[in-house]
PDB file of C-alpha atoms in Angstrom:
ATOM      1  CA  MET A  17      82.099 158.830 107.888  1.00 61.00           C
ATOM      2  CA  THR A  18      82.669 157.882 111.517  1.00 77.00           C
ATOM      3  CA  ILE A  19      86.282 157.102 112.368  1.00 86.00           C
ATOM      4  CA  GLN A  20      86.721 154.373 114.972  1.00 90.00           C
ATOM      5  CA  TRP A  21      89.643 155.444 117.170  1.00 94.00           C
ATOM      6  CA  GLN A  22      91.244 153.145 119.730  1.00 94.00           C
ATOM      7  CA  ALA A  23      91.372 155.863 122.374  1.00 96.00           C
ATOM      8  CA  GLU A  24      90.632 153.622 125.366  1.00 96.00           C
ATOM      9  CA  ALA A  25      93.279 151.074 124.364  1.00 97.00           C
ATOM     10  CA  ILE A  26      95.842 153.861 123.949  1.00 97.00           C
ATOM     11  CA  TRP A  27      94.910 155.301 127.344  1.00 97.00           C
ATOM     12  CA  GLU A  28      95.285 151.889 128.984  1.00 97.00           C
ATOM     13  CA  ALA A  29      98.717 151.416 127.408  1.00 97.00           C
ATOM     14  CA  VAL A  30     100.116 154.876 128.153  1.00 97.00           C
ATOM     15  CA  SER A  31      98.503 155.808 131.486  1.00 96.00           C
ATOM     16  CA  PRO A  32     100.964 153.696 133.536  1.00 93.00           C
ATOM     17  CA  GLN A  33     103.662 156.052 132.187  1.00 88.00           C
ATOM     18  CA  TRP A  34     101.675 159.141 133.249  1.00 93.00           C
ATOM     19  CA  PRO A  35      98.813 158.483 135.725  1.00 90.00           C
ATOM     20  CA  SER A  36      96.953 161.691 134.767  1.00 95.00           C
ATOM     21  CA  PHE A  37      97.253 160.981 131.022  1.00 97.00           C
ATOM     22  CA  SER A  38      94.196 161.420 128.779  1.00 97.00           C
ATOM     23  CA  VAL A  39      93.283 160.967 125.107  1.00 98.00           C
ATOM     24  CA  GLU A  40      91.055 163.439 123.250  1.00 97.00           C
ATOM     25  CA  ILE A  41      89.676 163.145 119.713  1.00 96.00           C
ATOM     26  CA  LEU A  42      88.363 166.348 118.120  1.00 95.00           C
ATOM     27  CA  PRO A  43      86.490 166.458 114.796  1.00 92.00           C
ATOM     28  CA  GLU A  44      88.032 169.821 113.875  1.00 92.00           C
ATOM     29  CA  ILE A  45      90.413 172.422 115.272  1.00 93.00           C
ATOM     30  CA  ASP A  46      92.831 175.028 113.970  1.00 92.00           C
ATOM     31  CA  SER A  47      95.930 173.182 115.176  1.00 92.00           C
ATOM     32  CA  THR A  48      96.483 170.543 117.844  1.00 95.00           C
ATOM     33  CA  ASN A  49      99.784 172.189 118.772  1.00 95.00           C
ATOM     34  CA  SER A  50      98.163 175.611 119.045  1.00 94.00           C
ATOM     35  CA  GLU A  51      95.364 174.232 121.209  1.00 96.00           C
ATOM     36  CA  LEU A  52      97.726 172.546 123.679  1.00 97.00           C
ATOM     37  CA  MET A  53      99.892 175.657 123.851  1.00 95.00           C
ATOM     38  CA  ARG A  54      96.785 177.710 124.663  1.00 95.00           C
ATOM     39  CA  ARG A  55      95.848 175.242 127.380  1.00 95.00           C
ATOM     40  CA  ALA A  56      99.351 175.279 128.845  1.00 94.00           C
ATOM     41  CA  ARG A  57      99.340 179.071 129.088  1.00 92.00           C
ATOM     42  CA  ALA A  58      95.929 178.836 130.772  1.00 92.00           C
ATOM     43  CA  GLY A  59      97.309 176.488 133.434  1.00 91.00           C
ATOM     44  CA  GLN A  60      96.391 173.049 132.028  1.00 93.00           C
ATOM     45  CA  HIS A  61      99.531 170.957 132.311  1.00 94.00           C
ATOM     46  CA  ASP A  62      98.420 167.327 132.501  1.00 95.00           C
ATOM     47  CA  PRO A  63      99.773 164.863 129.920  1.00 97.00           C
ATOM     48  CA  VAL A  64      97.385 164.588 126.986  1.00 98.00           C
ATOM     49  CA  LEU A  65      97.251 163.104 123.507  1.00 98.00           C
ATOM     50  CA  LEU A  66      95.128 165.378 121.304  1.00 98.00           C
ATOM     51  CA  VAL A  67      94.005 164.108 117.891  1.00 96.00           C
ATOM     52  CA  ALA A  68      92.273 166.176 115.202  1.00 93.00           C
ATOM     53  CA  GLU A  69      90.344 164.622 112.352  1.00 91.00           C
ATOM     54  CA  ARG A  70      90.664 167.950 110.557  1.00 89.00           C
ATOM     55  CA  GLN A  71      93.070 170.835 111.053  1.00 88.00           C
ATOM     56  CA  THR A  72      92.228 174.205 109.536  1.00 86.00           C
ATOM     57  CA  ALA A  73      95.511 175.950 110.380  1.00 69.00           C
ATOM     58  CA  GLY A  74      98.097 173.257 110.952  1.00 62.00           C
ATOM     59  CA  ARG A  75     101.701 174.380 111.246  1.00 58.00           C
ATOM     60  CA  GLY A  76     105.044 172.851 110.398  1.00 52.00           C
ATOM     61  CA  ARG A  77     108.604 173.895 111.098  1.00 47.00           C
ATOM     62  CA  LEU A  78     109.685 177.439 110.149  1.00 41.00           C
ATOM     63  CA  GLY A  79     106.052 178.540 109.913  1.00 47.00           C
ATOM     64  CA  ARG A  80     105.112 176.267 107.015  1.00 52.00           C
ATOM     65  CA  ASP A  81     101.529 175.055 106.613  1.00 53.00           C
ATOM     66  CA  TRP A  82     100.601 171.428 107.336  1.00 52.00           C
ATOM     67  CA  LYS A  83      97.292 170.501 105.737  1.00 56.00           C
ATOM     68  CA  SER A  84      95.266 167.730 107.357  1.00 56.00           C
ATOM     69  CA  ASP A  85      91.760 166.412 106.765  1.00 55.00           C
ATOM     70  CA  LEU A  86      90.887 162.777 107.442  1.00 51.00           C
ATOM     71  CA  GLN A  87      87.281 163.352 106.472  1.00 48.00           C
ATOM     72  CA  GLY A  88      88.205 165.033 103.196  1.00 45.00           C
ATOM     73  CA  ASP A  89      91.089 163.081 101.688  1.00 49.00           C
ATOM     74  CA  GLY A  90      91.307 160.361 104.359  1.00 54.00           C
ATOM     75  CA  GLY A  91      95.021 160.686 104.178  1.00 85.00           C
ATOM     76  CA  THR A  92      96.710 162.467 107.082  1.00 90.00           C
ATOM     77  CA  LEU A  93      96.944 161.664 110.775  1.00 93.00           C
ATOM     78  CA  THR A  94      97.593 164.727 112.938  1.00 93.00           C
ATOM     79  CA  PHE A  95      98.074 164.660 116.699  1.00 96.00           C
ATOM     80  CA  SER A  96      99.995 166.339 119.497  1.00 97.00           C
ATOM     81  CA  LEU A  97     101.357 164.978 122.744  1.00 98.00           C
ATOM     82  CA  GLY A  98     101.520 167.535 125.548  1.00 97.00           C
ATOM     83  CA  VAL A  99     103.513 166.707 128.659  1.00 96.00           C
ATOM     84  CA  PRO A 100     105.460 168.578 131.388  1.00 94.00           C
ATOM     85  CA  LEU A 101     109.164 167.777 131.049  1.00 93.00           C
ATOM     86  CA  VAL A 102     112.363 168.513 132.940  1.00 90.00           C
ATOM     87  CA  PRO A 103     115.184 167.011 130.872  1.00 88.00           C
ATOM     88  CA  ALA A 104     118.785 167.880 131.728  1.00 85.00           C
ATOM     89  CA  ASP A 105     119.270 168.905 128.091  1.00 89.00           C
ATOM     90  CA  TRP A 106     116.593 169.511 125.451  1.00 92.00           C
ATOM     91  CA  SER A 107     119.026 168.981 122.565  1.00 93.00           C
ATOM     92  CA  GLY A 108     117.981 166.132 120.294  1.00 95.00           C
ATOM     93  CA  LEU A 109     114.368 165.740 121.465  1.00 96.00           C
ATOM     94  CA  SER A 110     112.979 165.981 117.920  1.00 95.00           C
ATOM     95  CA  LEU A 111     115.442 163.285 116.811  1.00 97.00           C
ATOM     96  CA  ALA A 112     114.358 160.988 119.647  1.00 97.00           C
ATOM     97  CA  VAL A 113     110.703 161.542 118.724  1.00 98.00           C
ATOM     98  CA  GLY A 114     111.374 160.884 115.034  1.00 98.00           C
ATOM     99  CA  LEU A 115     113.244 157.710 115.871  1.00 98.00           C
ATOM    100  CA  ALA A 116     110.294 156.436 117.906  1.00 98.00           C
ATOM    101  CA  VAL A 117     107.981 157.105 114.957  1.00 98.00           C
ATOM    102  CA  VAL A 118     110.032 155.350 112.277  1.00 98.00           C
ATOM    103  CA  GLU A 119     110.970 152.392 114.456  1.00 98.00           C
ATOM    104  CA  SER A 120     107.313 151.764 115.270  1.00 97.00           C
ATOM    105  CA  LEU A 121     106.146 152.035 111.641  1.00 97.00           C
ATOM    106  CA  HIS A 122     108.501 150.528 109.032  1.00 97.00           C
ATOM    107  CA  PRO A 123     112.186 149.622 108.421  1.00 97.00           C
ATOM    108  CA  ASP A 124     112.297 151.552 105.119  1.00 97.00           C
ATOM    109  CA  LEU A 125     111.565 154.933 106.681  1.00 98.00           C
ATOM    110  CA  ARG A 126     114.411 157.399 107.158  1.00 98.00           C
ATOM    111  CA  LEU A 127     114.926 160.529 109.255  1.00 97.00           C
ATOM    112  CA  LYS A 128     115.908 163.862 107.740  1.00 95.00           C
ATOM    113  CA  TRP A 129     117.479 166.085 110.375  1.00 94.00           C
ATOM    114  CA  PRO A 130     116.026 167.585 112.443  1.00 91.00           C
ATOM    115  CA  ASN A 131     112.366 166.594 112.319  1.00 90.00           C
ATOM    116  CA  ASP A 132     111.128 164.937 109.123  1.00 94.00           C
ATOM    117  CA  VAL A 133     110.378 161.348 108.152  1.00 97.00           C
ATOM    118  CA  TRP A 134     111.105 160.488 104.537  1.00 97.00           C
ATOM    119  CA  LEU A 135     110.447 157.526 102.261  1.00 97.00           C
ATOM    120  CA  GLY A 136     113.011 157.614  99.500  1.00 94.00           C
ATOM    121  CA  GLN A 137     113.218 161.224  98.346  1.00 91.00           C
ATOM    122  CA  ARG A 138     109.728 162.180  99.561  1.00 94.00           C
ATOM    123  CA  LYS A 139     108.395 163.443 102.878  1.00 94.00           C
ATOM    124  CA  LEU A 140     106.057 161.149 104.789  1.00 96.00           C
ATOM    125  CA  ALA A 141     105.795 162.853 108.184  1.00 95.00           C
ATOM    126  CA  GLY A 142     106.787 165.981 110.055  1.00 94.00           C
ATOM    127  CA  ILE A 143     107.396 166.836 113.703  1.00 95.00           C
ATOM    128  CA  LEU A 144     106.962 170.216 115.402  1.00 94.00           C
ATOM    129  CA  ILE A 145     107.970 170.672 119.057  1.00 95.00           C
ATOM    130  CA  GLU A 146     107.014 173.767 121.037  1.00 94.00           C
ATOM    131  CA  THR A 147     107.319 174.539 124.747  1.00 94.00           C
ATOM    132  CA  ALA A 148     105.717 176.816 127.327  1.00 91.00           C
ATOM    133  CA  SER A 149     107.230 177.735 130.695  1.00 87.00           C
ATOM    134  CA  VAL A 150     105.429 176.237 133.692  1.00 80.00           C
ATOM    135  CA  GLY A 151     107.150 177.424 136.867  1.00 79.00           C
ATOM    136  CA  ASP A 152     110.418 175.511 137.205  1.00 79.00           C
ATOM    137  CA  THR A 153     109.523 173.105 134.401  1.00 82.00           C
ATOM    138  CA  ARG A 154     108.306 173.397 130.806  1.00 91.00           C
ATOM    139  CA  TYR A 155     105.293 171.988 129.051  1.00 95.00           C
ATOM    140  CA  ALA A 156     106.352 170.347 125.804  1.00 96.00           C
ATOM    141  CA  VAL A 157     103.926 170.021 122.913  1.00 97.00           C
ATOM    142  CA  ILE A 158     105.059 167.418 120.389  1.00 97.00           C
ATOM    143  CA  GLY A 159     103.076 167.683 117.171  1.00 97.00           C
ATOM    144  CA  ILE A 160     103.228 164.933 114.542  1.00 96.00           C
ATOM    145  CA  GLY A 161     101.631 164.758 111.102  1.00 94.00           C
ATOM    146  CA  ILE A 162     101.803 161.516 109.092  1.00 95.00           C
ATOM    147  CA  ASN A 163     100.609 160.980 105.513  1.00 94.00           C
ATOM    148  CA  ILE A 164      98.582 157.772 105.561  1.00 95.00           C
ATOM    149  CA  ALA A 165      97.087 157.722 102.037  1.00 93.00           C
ATOM    150  CA  PRO A 166      98.454 159.374  98.877  1.00 90.00           C
ATOM    151  CA  ARG A 167      97.738 163.100  98.822  1.00 81.00           C
ATOM    152  CA  ASP A 168      97.751 165.991  96.391  1.00 74.00           C
ATOM    153  CA  ALA A 169     101.233 167.440  95.930  1.00 70.00           C
ATOM    154  CA  THR A 170      99.985 170.881  94.848  1.00 68.00           C
ATOM    155  CA  ASP A 171     101.775 173.727  96.688  1.00 69.00           C
ATOM    156  CA  LEU A 172     103.964 171.283  98.623  1.00 71.00           C
ATOM    157  CA  ARG A 173     107.678 172.093  98.708  1.00 74.00           C
ATOM    158  CA  THR A 174     108.624 168.414  98.907  1.00 80.00           C
ATOM    159  CA  PRO A 175     106.742 165.633  97.087  1.00 86.00           C
ATOM    160  CA  PRO A 176     104.674 163.644  99.607  1.00 92.00           C
ATOM    161  CA  ALA A 177     104.952 159.945 100.352  1.00 96.00           C
ATOM    162  CA  ALA A 178     102.235 157.836 101.990  1.00 95.00           C
ATOM    163  CA  LEU A 179     102.483 155.104 104.580  1.00 97.00           C
ATOM    164  CA  GLN A 180     100.053 152.951 102.602  1.00 96.00           C
ATOM    165  CA  GLU A 181     102.830 152.479 100.047  1.00 96.00           C
ATOM    166  CA  LEU A 182     104.558 150.323 102.684  1.00 97.00           C
ATOM    167  CA  TRP A 183     101.566 149.240 104.762  1.00 96.00           C
ATOM    168  CA  PRO A 184      98.556 149.023 102.396  1.00 95.00           C
ATOM    169  CA  GLU A 185      96.025 148.442 105.190  1.00 94.00           C
ATOM    170  CA  ALA A 186      97.219 151.417 107.249  1.00 94.00           C
ATOM    171  CA  THR A 187      94.527 153.659 108.715  1.00 93.00           C
ATOM    172  CA  ALA A 188      94.885 156.699 110.952  1.00 94.00           C
ATOM    173  CA  PRO A 189      93.539 154.887 114.067  1.00 95.00           C
ATOM    174  CA  ALA A 190      95.831 151.900 113.486  1.00 96.00           C
ATOM    175  CA  VAL A 191      98.872 154.135 112.997  1.00 97.00           C
ATOM    176  CA  LEU A 192      98.099 156.149 116.130  1.00 97.00           C
ATOM    177  CA  ALA A 193      97.683 152.948 118.142  1.00 97.00           C
ATOM    178  CA  ARG A 194     101.052 151.688 116.913  1.00 97.00           C
ATOM    179  CA  VAL A 195     102.916 154.958 117.577  1.00 98.00           C
ATOM    180  CA  ALA A 196     101.440 156.249 120.859  1.00 97.00           C
ATOM    181  CA  LEU A 197     103.128 153.981 123.409  1.00 97.00           C
ATOM    182  CA  PRO A 198     106.603 153.966 121.777  1.00 98.00           C
ATOM    183  CA  LEU A 199     106.393 157.766 121.603  1.00 98.00           C
ATOM    184  CA  ALA A 200     105.527 158.073 125.295  1.00 97.00           C
ATOM    185  CA  GLN A 201     108.328 155.675 126.225  1.00 97.00           C
ATOM    186  CA  ALA A 202     110.836 157.526 124.048  1.00 97.00           C
ATOM    187  CA  VAL A 203     109.984 160.864 125.666  1.00 97.00           C
ATOM    188  CA  GLN A 204     110.422 159.429 129.144  1.00 95.00           C
ATOM    189  CA  GLN A 205     113.697 157.775 128.180  1.00 96.00           C
ATOM    190  CA  PHE A 206     114.934 161.058 126.714  1.00 96.00           C
ATOM    191  CA  VAL A 207     114.204 162.903 129.959  1.00 95.00           C
ATOM    192  CA  VAL A 208     116.404 160.453 131.865  1.00 95.00           C
ATOM    193  CA  GLN A 209     119.165 159.715 129.364  1.00 95.00           C
ATOM    194  CA  GLY A 210     119.127 162.483 126.764  1.00 96.00           C
ATOM    195  CA  PHE A 211     119.870 161.871 123.101  1.00 96.00           C
ATOM    196  CA  ALA A 212     123.386 160.393 123.321  1.00 96.00           C
ATOM    197  CA  PRO A 213     122.334 156.706 123.753  1.00 97.00           C
ATOM    198  CA  LEU A 214     120.188 157.031 120.599  1.00 97.00           C
ATOM    199  CA  ARG A 215     122.966 158.283 118.353  1.00 97.00           C
ATOM    200  CA  GLN A 216     123.746 154.919 116.732  1.00 96.00           C
ATOM    201  CA  ALA A 217     120.078 154.114 116.195  1.00 97.00           C
ATOM    202  CA  PHE A 218     119.618 157.497 114.520  1.00 97.00           C
ATOM    203  CA  HIS A 219     122.662 156.836 112.333  1.00 97.00           C
ATOM    204  CA  ALA A 220     120.979 153.669 111.008  1.00 96.00           C
ATOM    205  CA  ARG A 221     118.003 155.768 109.838  1.00 97.00           C
ATOM    206  CA  ASP A 222     119.876 158.927 108.793  1.00 97.00           C
ATOM    207  CA  LEU A 223     118.730 160.051 105.334  1.00 96.00           C
ATOM    208  CA  LEU A 224     121.528 162.609 105.000  1.00 95.00           C
ATOM    209  CA  TYR A 225     124.529 160.486 105.997  1.00 95.00           C
ATOM    210  CA  GLY A 226     127.044 160.361 103.169  1.00 94.00           C
ATOM    211  CA  GLN A 227     124.825 162.555 100.990  1.00 93.00           C
ATOM    212  CA  THR A 228     125.639 165.950  99.538  1.00 93.00           C
ATOM    213  CA  VAL A 229     123.522 168.436 101.458  1.00 91.00           C
ATOM    214  CA  VAL A 230     122.567 172.063 100.879  1.00 89.00           C
ATOM    215  CA  CYS A 231     121.770 174.322 103.840  1.00 85.00           C
ATOM    216  CA  SER A 232     119.477 177.340 103.675  1.00 80.00           C
ATOM    217  CA  ASP A 233     122.336 179.567 104.858  1.00 78.00           C
ATOM    218  CA  GLY A 234     124.374 178.658 101.770  1.00 81.00           C
ATOM    219  CA  VAL A 235     126.615 175.977 103.286  1.00 83.00           C
ATOM    220  CA  THR A 236     127.112 172.825 101.213  1.00 89.00           C
ATOM    221  CA  GLY A 237     128.906 169.650 102.172  1.00 93.00           C
ATOM    222  CA  THR A 238     128.510 165.971 102.958  1.00 94.00           C
ATOM    223  CA  GLY A 239     126.342 164.691 105.797  1.00 94.00           C
ATOM    224  CA  ARG A 240     128.353 162.963 108.517  1.00 95.00           C
ATOM    225  CA  GLY A 241     125.636 162.033 110.993  1.00 95.00           C
ATOM    226  CA  VAL A 242     124.947 163.764 114.279  1.00 96.00           C
ATOM    227  CA  ASP A 243     126.909 164.291 117.473  1.00 96.00           C
ATOM    228  CA  ALA A 244     125.899 163.205 120.979  1.00 95.00           C
ATOM    229  CA  SER A 245     123.698 166.303 121.390  1.00 94.00           C
ATOM    230  CA  GLY A 246     121.880 165.754 118.086  1.00 95.00           C
ATOM    231  CA  ALA A 247     123.672 168.499 116.149  1.00 94.00           C
ATOM    232  CA  LEU A 248     124.051 167.746 112.435  1.00 93.00           C
ATOM    233  CA  LEU A 249     127.616 167.176 111.253  1.00 94.00           C
ATOM    234  CA  VAL A 250     128.468 168.378 107.760  1.00 94.00           C
ATOM    235  CA  HIS A 251     131.891 167.939 106.177  1.00 94.00           C
ATOM    236  CA  THR A 252     132.702 171.065 104.170  1.00 92.00           C
ATOM    237  CA  ASP A 253     135.771 172.415 102.377  1.00 90.00           C
ATOM    238  CA  GLN A 254     136.506 174.371 105.573  1.00 89.00           C
ATOM    239  CA  GLY A 255     136.282 171.285 107.802  1.00 93.00           C
ATOM    240  CA  LEU A 256     133.591 169.621 109.916  1.00 94.00           C
ATOM    241  CA  LEU A 257     130.685 171.932 110.689  1.00 90.00           C
ATOM    242  CA  LYS A 258     128.096 171.453 113.441  1.00 92.00           C
ATOM    243  CA  ILE A 259     124.585 172.698 112.708  1.00 90.00           C
ATOM    244  CA  ASN A 260     122.219 173.005 115.652  1.00 84.00           C
ATOM    245  CA  SER A 261     120.168 176.058 114.756  1.00 66.00           C
ATOM    246  CA  ALA A 262     116.438 175.454 114.363  1.00 60.00           C
ATOM    247  CA  GLU A 263     116.431 178.273 111.797  1.00 58.00           C
ATOM    248  CA  VAL A 264     118.646 176.403 109.331  1.00 71.00           C
ATOM    249  CA  SER A 265     116.964 174.108 106.829  1.00 77.00           C
ATOM    250  CA  VAL A 266     118.977 171.260 105.312  1.00 83.00           C
ATOM    251  CA  ARG A 267     118.080 169.310 102.174  1.00 78.00           C
ATOM    252  CA  PRO A 268     119.701 166.599 100.074  1.00 84.00           C
ATOM    253  CA  ALA A 269     121.252 168.093  96.959  1.00 75.00           C
ATOM    254  CA  PRO A 270     119.180 167.415  93.823  1.00 70.00           C
ATOM    255  CA  PRO A 271     120.553 164.651  91.617  1.00 61.00           C
ATOM    256  CA  ALA A 272     122.825 165.774  88.830  1.00 52.00           C
ATOM    257  CA  THR A 273     121.236 165.908  85.400  1.00 46.00           C
ATOM    258  CA  VAL A 274     122.790 164.097  82.469  1.00 44.00           C
ATOM    259  CA  PRO A 275     122.850 166.122  79.233  1.00 49.00           C
TER     260      PRO A 275
END
């Protein structure tokens, strides 16, 4: 099966943002994030959108696997945006990226702090941001994986959702074409303004707000949104707690069972 990507149209839309921008489509690679990190360490620092039709060693947050194979199950879009950045503050970048994704795709999608897109109580997309030092700046690699078609839930920690549940005609090329420009614009806006101006927009999409949440470090409480830096606010018995550690995982508490 040959997948018809809209690479030239994406390049035409995004290149005014970054004149040296390019789009690459690869049939197979271990991980788009890993590849762009390798390139950055080897001195390649131009803005690039790298798409893989199949990933053999995709990665998610906290070292989790992210399986992707458009040729096999037809169901997952995986790509990474690599770009040199010099923001005043990196805090909240994953939230800004997630907001760009959900706002460009569907009103029913929600954001689970700090980097997941959920539909109802199921995960639809994930975001992984890594950086490499490049002199006085840093090269940011923003990896995004989106479930397009329903997929097998075997070995997945969270049941998967699929974008085709909301957009039946969705295909990987169409989704990429819809997301690419808003993503590029959001990254550039973040560099200039940081996360603070996006706080209210994030609140409107916040999956955890008002929900009982359980943190991997044992803390439980009620989600109270995020602060101006993107830190998660959790109301606990000891007061309001700010969570900004990338090593802490937060999940909605499971619904209570009725005997």
